[in-house]
mmCIF file of C-alpha atoms and ligand atoms in Angstrom:
data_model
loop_
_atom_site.group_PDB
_atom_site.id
_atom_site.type_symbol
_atom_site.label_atom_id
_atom_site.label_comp_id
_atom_site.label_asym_id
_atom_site.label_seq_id
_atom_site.Cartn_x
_atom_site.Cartn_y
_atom_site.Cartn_z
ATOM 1 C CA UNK A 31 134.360 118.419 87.311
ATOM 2 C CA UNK A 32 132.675 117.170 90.309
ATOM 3 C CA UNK A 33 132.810 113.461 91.190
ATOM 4 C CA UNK A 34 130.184 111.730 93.050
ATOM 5 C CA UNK A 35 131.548 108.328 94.956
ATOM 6 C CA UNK A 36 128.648 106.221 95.851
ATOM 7 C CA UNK A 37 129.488 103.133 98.265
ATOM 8 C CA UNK A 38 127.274 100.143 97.519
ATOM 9 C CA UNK A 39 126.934 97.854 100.257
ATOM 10 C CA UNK A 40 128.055 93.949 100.475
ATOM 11 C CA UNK A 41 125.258 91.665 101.071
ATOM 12 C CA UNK A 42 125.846 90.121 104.321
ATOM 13 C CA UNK A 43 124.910 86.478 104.237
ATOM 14 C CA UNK A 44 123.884 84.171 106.941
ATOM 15 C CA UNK A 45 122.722 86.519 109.216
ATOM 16 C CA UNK A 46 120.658 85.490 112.206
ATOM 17 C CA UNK A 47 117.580 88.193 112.226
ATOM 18 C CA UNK A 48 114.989 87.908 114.888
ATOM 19 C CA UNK A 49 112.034 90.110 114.734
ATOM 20 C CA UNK A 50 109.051 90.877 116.778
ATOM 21 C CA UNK A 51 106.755 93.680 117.239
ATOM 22 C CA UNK A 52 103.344 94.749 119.012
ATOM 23 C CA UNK A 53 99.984 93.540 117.478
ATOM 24 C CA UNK A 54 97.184 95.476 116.154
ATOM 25 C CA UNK A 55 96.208 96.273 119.497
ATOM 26 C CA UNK A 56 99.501 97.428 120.829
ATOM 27 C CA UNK A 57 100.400 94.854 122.960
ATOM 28 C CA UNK A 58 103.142 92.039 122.611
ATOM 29 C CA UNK A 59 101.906 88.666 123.096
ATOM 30 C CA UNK A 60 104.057 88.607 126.735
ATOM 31 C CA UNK A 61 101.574 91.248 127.797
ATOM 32 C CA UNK A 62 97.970 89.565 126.348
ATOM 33 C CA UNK A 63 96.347 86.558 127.139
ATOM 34 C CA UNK A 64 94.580 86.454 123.893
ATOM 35 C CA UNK A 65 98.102 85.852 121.930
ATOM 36 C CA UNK A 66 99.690 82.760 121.528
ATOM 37 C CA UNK A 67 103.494 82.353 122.710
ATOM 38 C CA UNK A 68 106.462 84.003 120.445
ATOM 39 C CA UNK A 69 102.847 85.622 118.499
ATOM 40 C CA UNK A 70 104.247 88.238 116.487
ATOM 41 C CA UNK A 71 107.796 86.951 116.720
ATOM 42 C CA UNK A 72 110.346 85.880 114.271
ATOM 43 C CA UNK A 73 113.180 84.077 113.942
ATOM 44 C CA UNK A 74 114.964 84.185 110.016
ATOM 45 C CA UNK A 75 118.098 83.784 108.208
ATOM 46 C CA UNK A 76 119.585 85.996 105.512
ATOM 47 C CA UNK A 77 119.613 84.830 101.890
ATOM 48 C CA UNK A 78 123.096 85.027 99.762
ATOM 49 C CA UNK A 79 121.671 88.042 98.702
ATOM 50 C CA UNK A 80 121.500 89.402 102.370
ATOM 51 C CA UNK A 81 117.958 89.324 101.995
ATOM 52 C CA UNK A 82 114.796 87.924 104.519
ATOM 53 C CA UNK A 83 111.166 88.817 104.305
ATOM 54 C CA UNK A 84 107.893 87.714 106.339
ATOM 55 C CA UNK A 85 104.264 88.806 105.991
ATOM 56 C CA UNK A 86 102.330 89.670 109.471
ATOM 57 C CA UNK A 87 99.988 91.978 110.501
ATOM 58 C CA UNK A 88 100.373 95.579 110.916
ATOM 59 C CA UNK A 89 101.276 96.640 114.166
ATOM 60 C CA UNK A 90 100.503 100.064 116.341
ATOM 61 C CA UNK A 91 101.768 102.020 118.937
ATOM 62 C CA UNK A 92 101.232 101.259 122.907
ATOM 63 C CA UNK A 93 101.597 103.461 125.523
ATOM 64 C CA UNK A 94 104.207 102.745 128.240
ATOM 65 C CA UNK A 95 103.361 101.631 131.733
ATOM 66 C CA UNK A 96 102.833 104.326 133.596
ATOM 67 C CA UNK A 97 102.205 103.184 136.381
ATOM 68 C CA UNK A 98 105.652 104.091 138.863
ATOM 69 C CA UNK A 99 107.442 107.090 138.921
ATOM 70 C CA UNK A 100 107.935 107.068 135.072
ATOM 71 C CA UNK A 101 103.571 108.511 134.911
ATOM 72 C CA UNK A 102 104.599 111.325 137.424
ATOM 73 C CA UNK A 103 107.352 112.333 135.386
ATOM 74 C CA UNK A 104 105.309 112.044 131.895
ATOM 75 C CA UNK A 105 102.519 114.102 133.941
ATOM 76 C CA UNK A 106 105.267 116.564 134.938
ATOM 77 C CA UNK A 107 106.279 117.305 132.229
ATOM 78 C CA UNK A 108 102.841 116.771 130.258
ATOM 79 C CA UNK A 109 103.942 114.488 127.717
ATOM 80 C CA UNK A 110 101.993 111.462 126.583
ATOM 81 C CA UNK A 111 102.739 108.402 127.198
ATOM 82 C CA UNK A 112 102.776 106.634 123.391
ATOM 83 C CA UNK A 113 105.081 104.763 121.342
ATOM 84 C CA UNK A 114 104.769 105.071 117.559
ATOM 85 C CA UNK A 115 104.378 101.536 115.584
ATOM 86 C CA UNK A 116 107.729 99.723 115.360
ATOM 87 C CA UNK A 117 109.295 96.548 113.953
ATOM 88 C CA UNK A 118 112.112 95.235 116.763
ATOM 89 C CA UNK A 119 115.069 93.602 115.191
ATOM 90 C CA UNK A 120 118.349 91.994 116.575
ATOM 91 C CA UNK A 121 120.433 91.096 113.868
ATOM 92 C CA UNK A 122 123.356 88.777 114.813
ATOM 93 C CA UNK A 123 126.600 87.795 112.378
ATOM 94 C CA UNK A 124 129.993 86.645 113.419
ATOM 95 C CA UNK A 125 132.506 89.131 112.471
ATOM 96 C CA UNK A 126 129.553 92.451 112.539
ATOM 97 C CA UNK A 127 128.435 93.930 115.927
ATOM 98 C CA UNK A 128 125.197 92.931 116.942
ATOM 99 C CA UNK A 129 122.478 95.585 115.377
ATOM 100 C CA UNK A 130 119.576 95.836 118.038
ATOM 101 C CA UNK A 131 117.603 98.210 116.369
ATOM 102 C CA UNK A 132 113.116 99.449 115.423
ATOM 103 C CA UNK A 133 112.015 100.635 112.532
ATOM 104 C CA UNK A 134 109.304 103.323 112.715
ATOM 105 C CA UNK A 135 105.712 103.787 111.043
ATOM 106 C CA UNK A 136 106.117 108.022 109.495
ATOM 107 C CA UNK A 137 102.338 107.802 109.375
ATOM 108 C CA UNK A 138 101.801 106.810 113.405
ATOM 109 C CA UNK A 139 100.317 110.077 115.202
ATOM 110 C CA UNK A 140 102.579 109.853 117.250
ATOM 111 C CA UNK A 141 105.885 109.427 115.282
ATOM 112 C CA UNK A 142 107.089 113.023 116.080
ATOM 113 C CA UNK A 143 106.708 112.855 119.806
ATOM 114 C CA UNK A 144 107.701 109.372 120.896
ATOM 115 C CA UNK A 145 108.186 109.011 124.502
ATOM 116 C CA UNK A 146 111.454 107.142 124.429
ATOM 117 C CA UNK A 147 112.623 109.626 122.233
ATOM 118 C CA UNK A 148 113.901 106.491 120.268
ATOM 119 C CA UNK A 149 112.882 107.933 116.311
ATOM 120 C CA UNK A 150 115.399 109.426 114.406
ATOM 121 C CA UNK A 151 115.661 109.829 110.378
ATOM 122 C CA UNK A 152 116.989 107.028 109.624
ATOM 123 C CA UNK A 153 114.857 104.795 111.222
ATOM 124 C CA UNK A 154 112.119 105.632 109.793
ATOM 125 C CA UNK A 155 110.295 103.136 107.639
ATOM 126 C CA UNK A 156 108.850 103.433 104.094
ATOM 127 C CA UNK A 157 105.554 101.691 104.664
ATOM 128 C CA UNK A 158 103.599 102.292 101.546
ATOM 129 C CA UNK A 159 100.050 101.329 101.631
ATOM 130 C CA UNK A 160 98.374 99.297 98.534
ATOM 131 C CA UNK A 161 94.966 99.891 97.881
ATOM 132 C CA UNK A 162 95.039 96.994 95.470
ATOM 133 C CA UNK A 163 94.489 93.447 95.849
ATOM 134 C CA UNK A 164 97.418 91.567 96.552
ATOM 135 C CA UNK A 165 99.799 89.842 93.593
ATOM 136 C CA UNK A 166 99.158 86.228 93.174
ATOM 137 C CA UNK A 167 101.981 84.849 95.370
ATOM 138 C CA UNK A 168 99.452 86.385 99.005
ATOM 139 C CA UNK A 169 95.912 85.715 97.251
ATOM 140 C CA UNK A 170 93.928 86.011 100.575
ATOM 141 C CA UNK A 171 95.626 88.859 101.590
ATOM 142 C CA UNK A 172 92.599 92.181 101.645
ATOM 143 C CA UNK A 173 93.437 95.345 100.628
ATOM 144 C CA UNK A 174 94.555 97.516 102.257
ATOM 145 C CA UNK A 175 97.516 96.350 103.088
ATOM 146 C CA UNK A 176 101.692 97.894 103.497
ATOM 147 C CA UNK A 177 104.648 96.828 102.216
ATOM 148 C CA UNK A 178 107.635 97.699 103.956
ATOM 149 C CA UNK A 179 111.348 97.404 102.371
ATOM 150 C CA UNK A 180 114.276 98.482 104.819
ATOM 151 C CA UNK A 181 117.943 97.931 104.566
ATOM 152 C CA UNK A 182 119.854 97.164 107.949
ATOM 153 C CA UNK A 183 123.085 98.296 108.019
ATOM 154 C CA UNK A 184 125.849 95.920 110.337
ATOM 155 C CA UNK A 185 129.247 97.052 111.275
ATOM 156 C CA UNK A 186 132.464 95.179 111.438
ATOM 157 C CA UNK A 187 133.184 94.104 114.647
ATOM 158 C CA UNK A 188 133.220 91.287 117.765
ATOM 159 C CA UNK A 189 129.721 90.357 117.736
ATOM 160 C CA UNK A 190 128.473 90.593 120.891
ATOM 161 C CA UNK A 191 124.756 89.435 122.359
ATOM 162 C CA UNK A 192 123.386 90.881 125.325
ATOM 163 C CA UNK A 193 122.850 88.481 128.167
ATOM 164 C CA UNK A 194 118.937 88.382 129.036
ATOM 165 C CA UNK A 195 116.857 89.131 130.927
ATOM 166 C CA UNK A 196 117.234 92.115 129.039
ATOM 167 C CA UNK A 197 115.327 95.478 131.177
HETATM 168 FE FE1 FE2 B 211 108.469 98.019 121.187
#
């Protein structure tokens, strides 16, 4: 007989999540006059059921500067400069090391060669487009639009923030 242990995860909380991501233009609202300050950025708390949501816009992938030594080396080695679309998240709870972490679009062009090499399996995203209108609760939302569902995973431990300015 083979037994199968499955280890279901506690809720955590309370948990300070800040978010923030590019817009549909690929830049972040530091980097575009046209955006309003903190556009595209989040601050949110964690229900009992370790739960937060928010609704935005869909963001895309930017290229890097490349404007130093960093484009000589890309042209070097002929590699393009692009990030795939990403959700930033810091998550921060006494008692669980801080979780700094993105969460990748899989249908991004450019989600197999990122330039930060920063994609792995598990960050990737289950974005699943609707073709249909919204339910009632977002009635002047248009189709299309995605729906994204990710669990964050935090470790016990001293919960450390980094210091900014973060480079
Ligand atoms: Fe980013």
């Amino acid at each position: 007989m083979r037994a199968w242990w499955i280890r279901l995860g506690r809720p955590i909380a309370g948990a300070e999540v800040d978010v923030w991501h590019a817009s549909p233009v690929g830049l972040y609202e530091n980097q575009d006059p046209e955006q309003a300050e903190y556009n595209l950025r989040g601050k949110f708390a964690t229900d009992a059921d370790g739960r937060f949501w928010f609704r935005t816009v869909k963001m895309v992938g930017y290229p890097i500067p490349t404007h130093t030594v960093v484009g000589r080396l890309l042209k070097a080695q002929d590699r393009h400069p692009y990030r795939p679309a990403h959700l930033h998240a810091l998550i921060f709870k006494p008692g669980f090391k801080v979780l700094i972490s993105q969460v990748y679009d899989p249908h991004d062009p450019n989600i197999d060669s990122d330039v930060q090499f920063g994609v792995t399996k598990a960050l990737i995203g289950d974005f699943v487009r609707h073709d249909e209108p919204h339910p009632a609760a977002e009635p002047d939302v248009q189709a299309p639009w995605y729906a994204l569902d990710y669990v964050y995973v935090m470790e016990s431990g001293e919960a450390v923030l980094p210091r900014p300015p973060i480079k």
